[in-house]
């Protein structure tokens, strides 16, 4: 029996990954470890919670005693590490928790993996550690691009990447680091651009665009991210970094207009608001190394965004329960000025 620890499996990408793995590998045990912060939600797992090979563990990854107890008890073969504070805007107002969770939490997990032994530690990172690119469509992030993070979020992720690398170099820990572009898809928390836009347009509310809306992100459907991690877990060469992206570069304005058009609403819903501090201009991934390992995305941006919009139409109950809670205070504070 293969035992897989998924940290952050109550969040957006980790949650999709848990369900993807249970479906694809019925013989694996999946342990979802999550502290259930504002971003964690277990209702998404109602259909799997009684499966014999799915387990939930509520632990803070920076709680060393708790983590060590669990590693000792369960003997994990794989650790796939998603748990993190993940929102750039929140990192601008409160950087401290990003260091605690993303840096200290990762180091606690690395120590436990080293002490109790594992086959592979996959560290799920982000292309934002590379900083940003100019609006020159011929330049891309490769695995050799220097780390130049600009936000407290990306700086904390880059710091954790360096620790993961160091545990490989110093202790020979079998690791991989993946750096993916912006994800979208089902169960995306509505503080991020795409789910925020879909949920607000569906409610006939304005959509806040930072600055002039010309910043570019490279969008990947979450299921294509899951398949990439699955591949790296099983086939990645120890110590290597793999960039993940599908060449879906869009300006924020293009993304928002696509959603408004698909939902048959008016572009008058667009509201230009004060720009984000240190707003990265452009992200774009060169995924050649991962493609050579055998990965290909299944969604184009057009098919993925259509599927995602339909999912939010069909699952209003899920996101309405989220935007009626703590999120309300967050939204007011974030967009008041
Ligand atoms: P998310 O915010 O939706 O989920 C994060 C999860 O981690 C939540 O369930 C939360 O409860 C949990 N968590 C937070 N602090 C914890 C702690 N101290 N202990 C245990 N659990 C804790 O994030 P996401 O968008 O799913 O991102 C997952 C990972 O993927 C992150 O590491 C992020 O940096 C990376 N990533 C995200 C994107 C993206 O577009 N969302 C792109 C590339 C990489
Ligand atoms: P986001 O979804 O927060 O992801 P990231 O900052 O990690 O790329 O933001 C995506 C882009 O959308 C980014 O350029 C900031 C912009 N944005 C807005 O214009 N308005 C918003 O309300 C939000 C949340 C983001």
Short mmCIF file of C-alpha atoms and ligand atoms in Angstrom, two decimals:
data_model
loop_
_atom_site.label_atom_id
_atom_site.label_comp_id
_atom_site.label_asym_id
_atom_site.label_seq_id
_atom_site.Cartn_x
_atom_site.Cartn_y
_atom_site.Cartn_z
CA UNK A 1 0.00 0.00 0.00
CA UNK A 2 1.34 3.46 -0.92
CA UNK A 3 0.81 6.17 1.72
CA UNK A 4 0.62 9.73 0.45
CA UNK A 5 0.54 12.78 2.68
CA UNK A 6 -1.12 15.76 0.98
CA UNK A 7 -0.70 18.97 2.99
CA UNK A 8 -3.28 21.67 2.31
CA UNK A 9 -5.76 19.15 0.89
CA UNK A 10 -8.73 21.23 2.05
CA UNK A 11 -7.64 24.14 -0.15
CA UNK A 12 -8.15 24.79 -3.85
CA UNK A 13 -5.36 22.88 -5.58
CA UNK A 14 -4.67 20.37 -2.79
CA UNK A 15 -8.40 19.59 -2.67
CA UNK A 16 -8.53 18.91 -6.39
CA UNK A 17 -5.35 16.82 -6.10
CA UNK A 18 -6.81 14.65 -3.31
CA UNK A 19 -9.85 13.84 -5.45
CA UNK A 20 -7.74 13.33 -8.59
CA UNK A 21 -5.46 10.84 -6.81
CA UNK A 22 -8.28 8.88 -5.14
CA UNK A 23 -9.91 8.43 -8.53
CA UNK A 24 -6.75 7.54 -10.42
CA UNK A 25 -5.08 5.32 -7.79
CA UNK A 26 -7.76 3.41 -5.84
CA UNK A 27 -5.06 1.40 -4.08
CA UNK A 28 -3.25 4.42 -2.55
CA UNK A 29 -3.95 5.74 0.95
CA UNK A 30 -4.43 9.51 0.87
CA UNK A 31 -3.85 11.47 4.08
CA UNK A 32 -5.13 15.03 3.83
CA UNK A 33 -3.40 17.21 6.43
CA UNK A 34 -4.84 20.70 6.78
CA UNK A 35 -5.21 23.26 9.56
CA UNK A 36 -8.45 24.58 8.05
CA UNK A 37 -7.59 28.28 7.89
CA UNK A 38 -10.02 30.67 6.16
CA UNK A 39 -8.99 29.01 2.86
CA UNK A 40 -9.61 25.43 3.97
CA UNK A 41 -13.01 23.85 3.44
CA UNK A 42 -14.00 20.22 3.87
CA UNK A 43 -17.47 20.40 2.36
CA UNK A 44 -15.82 19.83 -1.03
CA UNK A 45 -14.85 16.34 0.18
CA UNK A 46 -18.29 15.17 1.31
CA UNK A 47 -18.41 12.56 -1.45
CA UNK A 48 -15.08 11.00 -0.45
CA UNK A 49 -15.02 11.41 3.33
CA UNK A 50 -16.21 7.85 4.00
CA UNK A 51 -13.79 6.15 1.64
CA UNK A 52 -11.59 3.59 3.39
CA UNK A 53 -8.38 4.93 1.90
CA UNK A 54 -9.02 8.65 2.64
CA UNK A 55 -8.04 10.19 5.98
CA UNK A 56 -8.19 13.74 7.33
CA UNK A 57 -5.69 15.11 9.87
CA UNK A 58 -6.18 18.59 11.32
CA UNK A 59 -2.69 19.90 12.13
CA UNK A 60 -0.75 23.13 11.72
CA UNK A 61 2.31 22.28 9.61
CA UNK A 62 4.46 24.51 11.82
CA UNK A 63 3.53 22.48 14.93
CA UNK A 64 6.67 20.36 15.23
CA UNK A 65 5.40 17.93 17.87
CA UNK A 66 2.15 17.34 16.02
CA UNK A 67 3.93 16.78 12.71
CA UNK A 68 6.52 14.42 14.20
CA UNK A 69 3.84 12.33 15.92
CA UNK A 70 1.97 11.92 12.66
CA UNK A 71 5.05 11.07 10.57
CA UNK A 72 6.08 8.47 13.15
CA UNK A 73 2.65 6.86 13.12
CA UNK A 74 1.84 6.76 9.41
CA UNK A 75 5.12 6.08 7.54
CA UNK A 76 4.45 8.16 4.45
CA UNK A 77 5.97 7.16 1.11
CA UNK A 78 5.22 10.49 -0.57
CA UNK A 79 4.69 14.00 0.76
CA UNK A 80 3.00 16.42 -1.63
CA UNK A 81 3.20 19.79 0.05
CA UNK A 82 0.55 22.36 -0.91
CA UNK A 83 -0.28 23.91 2.49
CA UNK A 84 0.50 27.62 2.42
CA UNK A 85 -0.80 31.11 2.75
CA UNK A 86 -1.41 31.76 -0.93
CA UNK A 87 -2.91 35.21 -1.55
CA UNK A 88 -0.60 38.07 -2.59
CA UNK A 89 -2.96 40.80 -1.33
CA UNK A 90 -3.11 39.26 2.15
CA UNK A 91 0.70 39.03 2.17
CA UNK A 92 0.86 42.79 1.62
CA UNK A 93 -1.31 43.52 4.66
CA UNK A 94 0.03 40.73 6.92
CA UNK A 95 3.39 39.25 5.85
CA UNK A 96 4.20 37.53 9.18
CA UNK A 97 1.86 34.57 8.81
CA UNK A 98 3.37 33.91 5.36
CA UNK A 99 6.81 33.43 6.91
CA UNK A 100 5.39 31.28 9.69
CA UNK A 101 3.37 28.92 7.47
CA UNK A 102 5.30 28.93 4.22
CA UNK A 103 8.86 29.02 5.55
CA UNK A 104 8.78 27.61 9.10
CA UNK A 105 6.02 25.12 8.23
CA UNK A 106 7.98 23.79 5.26
CA UNK A 107 11.12 23.42 7.35
CA UNK A 108 9.22 21.44 10.01
CA UNK A 109 7.93 19.08 7.31
CA UNK A 110 11.41 18.70 5.80
CA UNK A 111 12.84 17.76 9.22
CA UNK A 112 10.11 15.17 9.73
CA UNK A 113 10.67 13.74 6.24
CA UNK A 114 14.39 13.51 6.94
CA UNK A 115 13.93 11.91 10.37
CA UNK A 116 11.25 9.37 9.49
CA UNK A 117 12.20 8.68 5.84
CA UNK A 118 10.19 9.14 2.64
CA UNK A 119 10.45 8.10 -1.01
CA UNK A 120 9.78 11.60 -2.35
CA UNK A 121 8.93 15.09 -1.10
CA UNK A 122 7.21 17.17 -3.78
CA UNK A 123 7.22 20.86 -2.89
CA UNK A 124 4.48 22.73 -4.72
CA UNK A 125 5.80 26.19 -5.48
CA UNK A 126 4.93 28.99 -7.86
CA UNK A 127 6.33 30.83 -10.86
CA UNK A 128 6.03 34.02 -8.78
CA UNK A 129 9.39 33.19 -7.15
CA UNK A 130 11.02 34.31 -10.43
CA UNK A 131 9.66 37.84 -10.07
CA UNK A 132 8.08 39.24 -13.21
CA UNK A 133 8.76 39.61 -16.95
CA UNK A 134 8.51 42.58 -19.30
CA UNK A 135 5.66 42.71 -21.83
CA UNK A 136 7.87 41.00 -24.41
CA UNK A 137 6.07 37.90 -25.66
CA UNK A 138 9.33 36.11 -26.51
CA UNK A 139 10.60 35.88 -22.90
CA UNK A 140 9.60 33.10 -20.48
CA UNK A 141 10.51 31.77 -17.04
CA UNK A 142 12.73 28.69 -17.26
CA UNK A 143 14.02 26.59 -14.35
CA UNK A 144 17.29 28.57 -14.62
CA UNK A 145 15.69 32.01 -14.24
CA UNK A 146 17.09 33.64 -11.05
CA UNK A 147 14.76 33.87 -8.07
CA UNK A 148 13.71 37.52 -7.66
CA UNK A 149 10.43 37.48 -5.73
CA UNK A 150 8.64 40.81 -5.39
CA UNK A 151 5.80 40.20 -2.91
CA UNK A 152 5.98 38.89 0.66
CA UNK A 153 4.03 35.86 -0.63
CA UNK A 154 6.51 35.03 -3.38
CA UNK A 155 9.46 35.81 -1.11
CA UNK A 156 8.16 33.30 1.45
CA UNK A 157 7.67 30.69 -1.28
CA UNK A 158 11.18 31.33 -2.66
CA UNK A 159 12.57 30.94 0.86
CA UNK A 160 10.84 27.59 1.24
CA UNK A 161 12.15 26.51 -2.19
CA UNK A 162 15.69 27.24 -1.04
CA UNK A 163 15.21 25.16 2.12
CA UNK A 164 13.89 22.24 0.04
CA UNK A 165 16.90 22.52 -2.26
CA UNK A 166 19.27 22.66 0.73
CA UNK A 167 17.77 19.51 2.31
CA UNK A 168 18.47 17.71 -0.95
CA UNK A 169 22.03 18.99 -1.27
CA UNK A 170 22.94 18.58 2.40
CA UNK A 171 20.97 15.53 3.52
CA UNK A 172 20.25 13.85 0.17
CA UNK A 173 16.49 14.14 0.81
CA UNK A 174 14.66 12.97 -2.37
CA UNK A 175 12.82 16.13 -3.42
CA UNK A 176 11.28 17.88 -6.38
CA UNK A 177 10.16 21.47 -6.62
CA UNK A 178 7.34 22.38 -9.02
CA UNK A 179 6.71 25.97 -10.06
CA UNK A 180 3.32 26.41 -11.65
CA UNK A 181 1.65 29.41 -13.23
CA UNK A 182 -1.73 30.78 -12.05
CA UNK A 183 -4.36 28.07 -11.61
CA UNK A 184 -8.12 28.27 -12.07
CA UNK A 185 -10.97 25.75 -11.90
CA UNK A 186 -13.52 24.27 -9.46
CA UNK A 187 -13.25 25.16 -5.74
CA UNK A 188 -11.06 28.22 -6.32
CA UNK A 189 -11.47 30.56 -3.35
CA UNK A 190 -13.36 33.69 -4.52
CA UNK A 191 -10.67 36.14 -3.35
CA UNK A 192 -8.59 35.34 -6.49
CA UNK A 193 -9.26 37.07 -9.81
CA UNK A 194 -11.18 34.40 -11.76
CA UNK A 195 -13.57 33.10 -9.07
CA UNK A 196 -13.99 36.64 -7.72
CA UNK A 197 -15.04 37.82 -11.17
CA UNK A 198 -17.39 34.90 -11.86
CA UNK A 199 -19.12 35.13 -8.49
CA UNK A 200 -19.52 38.91 -8.64
CA UNK A 201 -20.74 38.95 -12.25
CA UNK A 202 -23.27 36.23 -11.40
CA UNK A 203 -24.53 38.51 -8.62
CA UNK A 204 -24.50 41.61 -10.90
CA UNK A 205 -21.79 43.24 -8.77
CA UNK A 206 -18.85 45.32 -9.99
CA UNK A 207 -15.52 43.64 -10.72
CA UNK A 208 -12.43 45.44 -9.31
CA UNK A 209 -9.50 45.58 -11.74
CA UNK A 210 -6.19 46.76 -10.34
CA UNK A 211 -4.45 49.50 -12.32
CA UNK A 212 -5.09 49.45 -16.06
CA UNK A 213 -5.82 45.69 -16.29
CA UNK A 214 -2.92 45.07 -18.68
CA UNK A 215 -0.93 42.82 -16.31
CA UNK A 216 -0.51 39.35 -17.77
CA UNK A 217 -0.90 35.96 -16.09
CA UNK A 218 -0.34 32.50 -17.64
CA UNK A 219 -3.43 30.46 -16.69
CA UNK A 220 -3.54 26.70 -16.16
CA UNK A 221 -6.58 24.57 -15.32
CA UNK A 222 -6.13 22.97 -11.91
CA UNK A 223 -6.55 19.43 -13.27
CA UNK A 224 -3.59 19.96 -15.58
CA UNK A 225 -1.58 21.05 -12.54
CA UNK A 226 -2.65 17.85 -10.73
CA UNK A 227 -1.55 15.64 -13.63
CA UNK A 228 1.81 17.43 -13.72
CA UNK A 229 2.40 16.83 -10.01
CA UNK A 230 1.36 13.19 -10.40
CA UNK A 231 3.98 12.82 -13.13
CA UNK A 232 6.72 14.57 -11.14
CA UNK A 233 5.90 12.45 -8.05
CA UNK A 234 6.39 9.22 -9.96
CA UNK A 235 8.99 10.17 -12.59
CA UNK A 236 10.76 13.36 -11.47
CA UNK A 237 14.52 13.16 -11.05
CA UNK A 238 15.49 13.82 -7.44
CA UNK A 239 16.66 17.37 -6.78
CA UNK A 240 15.17 18.77 -9.99
CA UNK A 241 12.86 21.76 -10.42
CA UNK A 242 9.99 21.54 -12.94
CA UNK A 243 8.09 24.56 -14.28
CA UNK A 244 4.40 23.95 -15.07
CA UNK A 245 2.42 26.08 -17.52
CA UNK A 246 0.38 25.73 -20.67
CA UNK A 247 1.10 28.95 -22.66
CA UNK A 248 -2.22 30.61 -21.82
CA UNK A 249 -1.13 34.21 -21.40
CA UNK A 250 -3.97 36.66 -20.99
CA UNK A 251 -4.24 40.22 -19.68
CA UNK A 252 -6.49 40.57 -16.64
CA UNK A 253 -8.84 42.66 -18.76
CA UNK A 254 -9.11 39.87 -21.36
CA UNK A 255 -9.92 37.35 -18.63
CA UNK A 256 -12.60 39.52 -17.03
CA UNK A 257 -14.16 40.41 -20.40
CA UNK A 258 -14.30 36.73 -21.39
CA UNK A 259 -16.18 35.89 -18.19
CA UNK A 260 -18.59 38.81 -18.58
CA UNK A 261 -19.29 37.87 -22.20
CA UNK A 262 -19.83 34.18 -21.42
CA UNK A 263 -22.32 35.09 -18.71
CA UNK A 264 -24.09 37.55 -21.03
CA UNK A 265 -23.53 40.56 -18.77
CA UNK A 266 -22.36 44.13 -19.42
CA UNK A 267 -18.75 45.37 -19.39
CA UNK A 268 -20.05 48.29 -17.34
CA UNK A 269 -19.52 45.99 -14.36
CA UNK A 270 -15.77 46.59 -14.69
CA UNK A 271 -14.45 49.02 -12.09
CA UNK A 272 -10.84 50.20 -12.19
CA UNK A 273 -9.43 50.47 -8.66
CA UNK A 274 -6.10 51.45 -7.07
CA UNK A 275 -3.26 49.22 -8.28
CA UNK A 276 -1.75 46.50 -6.08
CA UNK A 277 1.55 47.52 -4.45
CA UNK A 278 4.53 46.01 -6.30
CA UNK A 279 2.13 44.54 -8.89
CA UNK A 280 4.04 42.00 -11.04
CA UNK A 281 3.64 42.87 -14.73
CA UNK A 282 3.78 39.55 -16.50
CA UNK A 283 4.24 35.83 -15.80
CA UNK A 284 4.87 33.29 -18.58
CA UNK A 285 6.20 29.75 -18.30
CA UNK A 286 8.45 27.72 -20.56
CA UNK A 287 7.30 24.14 -19.74
CA UNK A 288 9.74 22.29 -22.06
CA UNK A 289 11.46 20.35 -19.26
CA UNK A 290 8.16 18.95 -17.97
CA UNK A 291 6.94 18.18 -21.50
CA UNK A 292 10.11 16.15 -22.01
CA UNK A 293 9.15 14.15 -18.92
CA UNK A 294 5.86 13.32 -20.69
CA UNK A 295 3.35 16.02 -19.62
CA UNK A 296 0.73 17.65 -21.81
CA UNK A 297 -2.17 19.81 -20.62
CA UNK A 298 -5.68 18.73 -21.57
CA UNK A 299 -7.42 22.13 -21.39
CA UNK A 300 -6.93 25.19 -23.55
CA UNK A 301 -7.83 28.44 -21.82
CA UNK A 302 -11.08 28.54 -23.82
CA UNK A 303 -12.24 25.03 -22.84
CA UNK A 304 -11.03 25.43 -19.25
CA UNK A 305 -12.65 28.78 -18.58
CA UNK A 306 -15.97 27.61 -20.10
CA UNK A 307 -15.94 24.52 -17.84
CA UNK A 308 -15.03 26.63 -14.81
CA UNK A 309 -17.73 29.25 -15.38
CA UNK A 310 -20.31 26.48 -15.75
CA UNK A 311 -19.05 24.89 -12.51
CA UNK A 312 -19.60 28.16 -10.61
CA UNK A 313 -23.08 28.46 -12.12
CA UNK A 314 -23.88 24.90 -11.00
CA UNK A 315 -22.25 25.20 -7.55
CA UNK A 316 -23.51 28.55 -6.30
CA UNK A 317 -24.23 27.00 -2.90
CA UNK A 318 -20.53 26.27 -2.37
CA UNK A 319 -19.23 29.77 -3.09
CA UNK A 320 -22.17 31.60 -1.52
CA UNK A 321 -21.43 29.89 1.80
CA UNK A 322 -17.84 31.18 1.50
CA UNK A 323 -18.59 34.77 0.56
CA UNK A 324 -21.10 35.08 3.39
CA UNK A 325 -18.52 34.35 6.14
CA UNK A 326 -15.16 35.93 7.16
CA UNK A 327 -14.70 36.78 3.51
CA UNK A 328 -17.21 39.65 3.79
CA UNK A 329 -14.95 41.59 6.21
CA UNK A 330 -11.91 40.80 4.07
CA UNK A 331 -13.59 42.13 0.93
CA UNK A 332 -14.68 45.37 2.57
CA UNK A 333 -11.22 46.02 4.01
CA UNK A 334 -9.38 45.12 0.81
CA UNK A 335 -11.48 47.20 -1.57
CA UNK A 336 -12.58 50.15 0.58
CA UNK A 337 -9.93 52.48 -0.85
P1 LIG B 1 -5.32 27.77 -0.86
O1 LIG B 1 -5.10 29.04 -0.12
O2 LIG B 1 -6.59 27.57 -1.60
O3 LIG B 1 -5.18 26.53 0.14
C1 LIG B 1 -4.17 26.47 1.11
C2 LIG B 1 -4.56 25.37 2.10
O4 LIG B 1 -3.51 25.28 3.08
C3 LIG B 1 -5.86 25.66 2.87
O5 LIG B 1 -6.67 24.51 2.90
C4 LIG B 1 -5.37 26.02 4.26
O6 LIG B 1 -6.30 25.65 5.29
C5 LIG B 1 -4.09 25.20 4.37
N1 LIG B 1 -3.17 25.77 5.35
C6 LIG B 1 -2.78 27.07 5.48
N2 LIG B 1 -1.95 27.21 6.52
C7 LIG B 1 -1.78 25.97 7.05
C8 LIG B 1 -1.00 25.46 8.13
N3 LIG B 1 -0.27 26.27 8.89
N4 LIG B 1 -1.03 24.14 8.38
C9 LIG B 1 -1.80 23.30 7.62
N5 LIG B 1 -2.57 23.73 6.59
C10 LIG B 1 -2.55 25.06 6.31
O7 LIG B 1 -4.07 27.64 -1.82
P2 LIG B 1 -3.96 27.03 -3.30
O8 LIG B 1 -4.30 28.07 -4.27
O9 LIG B 1 -4.65 25.74 -3.33
O10 LIG B 1 -2.38 26.81 -3.39
C11 LIG B 1 -1.79 25.59 -2.94
C12 LIG B 1 -0.30 25.64 -3.16
O11 LIG B 1 -0.02 25.82 -4.53
C13 LIG B 1 0.40 26.78 -2.41
O12 LIG B 1 1.60 26.30 -1.88
C14 LIG B 1 0.65 27.81 -3.50
O13 LIG B 1 1.79 28.58 -3.21
C15 LIG B 1 0.84 26.93 -4.71
N6 LIG B 1 0.48 27.54 -6.01
C16 LIG B 1 -0.75 28.12 -6.17
C17 LIG B 1 -1.11 28.65 -7.40
C18 LIG B 1 -2.46 29.28 -7.64
O14 LIG B 1 -2.70 29.83 -8.71
N7 LIG B 1 -3.40 29.18 -6.70
C19 LIG B 1 -0.20 28.59 -8.47
C20 LIG B 1 1.04 27.98 -8.27
C21 LIG B 1 1.36 27.46 -7.03
P1 LIG B 2 -4.63 36.79 -8.22
O1 LIG B 2 -5.78 35.94 -8.64
O2 LIG B 2 -4.65 37.40 -6.86
O3 LIG B 2 -3.32 35.93 -8.45
P2 LIG B 2 -1.74 36.40 -8.41
O4 LIG B 2 -1.65 37.71 -7.75
O5 LIG B 2 -1.12 35.32 -7.60
O6 LIG B 2 -1.29 36.41 -9.83
O7 LIG B 2 -4.50 37.98 -9.26
C1 LIG B 2 -4.37 37.72 -10.65
C2 LIG B 2 -4.22 39.04 -11.35
O8 LIG B 2 -5.45 39.77 -11.22
C3 LIG B 2 -3.16 39.94 -10.75
O9 LIG B 2 -2.50 40.66 -11.80
C4 LIG B 2 -3.91 40.90 -9.87
C5 LIG B 2 -5.23 41.04 -10.59
N1 LIG B 2 -6.41 41.29 -9.71
C6 LIG B 2 -7.26 42.36 -9.99
O10 LIG B 2 -7.06 43.11 -10.96
N2 LIG B 2 -8.34 42.57 -9.17
C7 LIG B 2 -8.58 41.79 -8.09
O11 LIG B 2 -9.58 42.05 -7.36
C8 LIG B 2 -7.71 40.69 -7.82
C9 LIG B 2 -7.95 39.78 -6.64
C10 LIG B 2 -6.63 40.48 -8.68
#
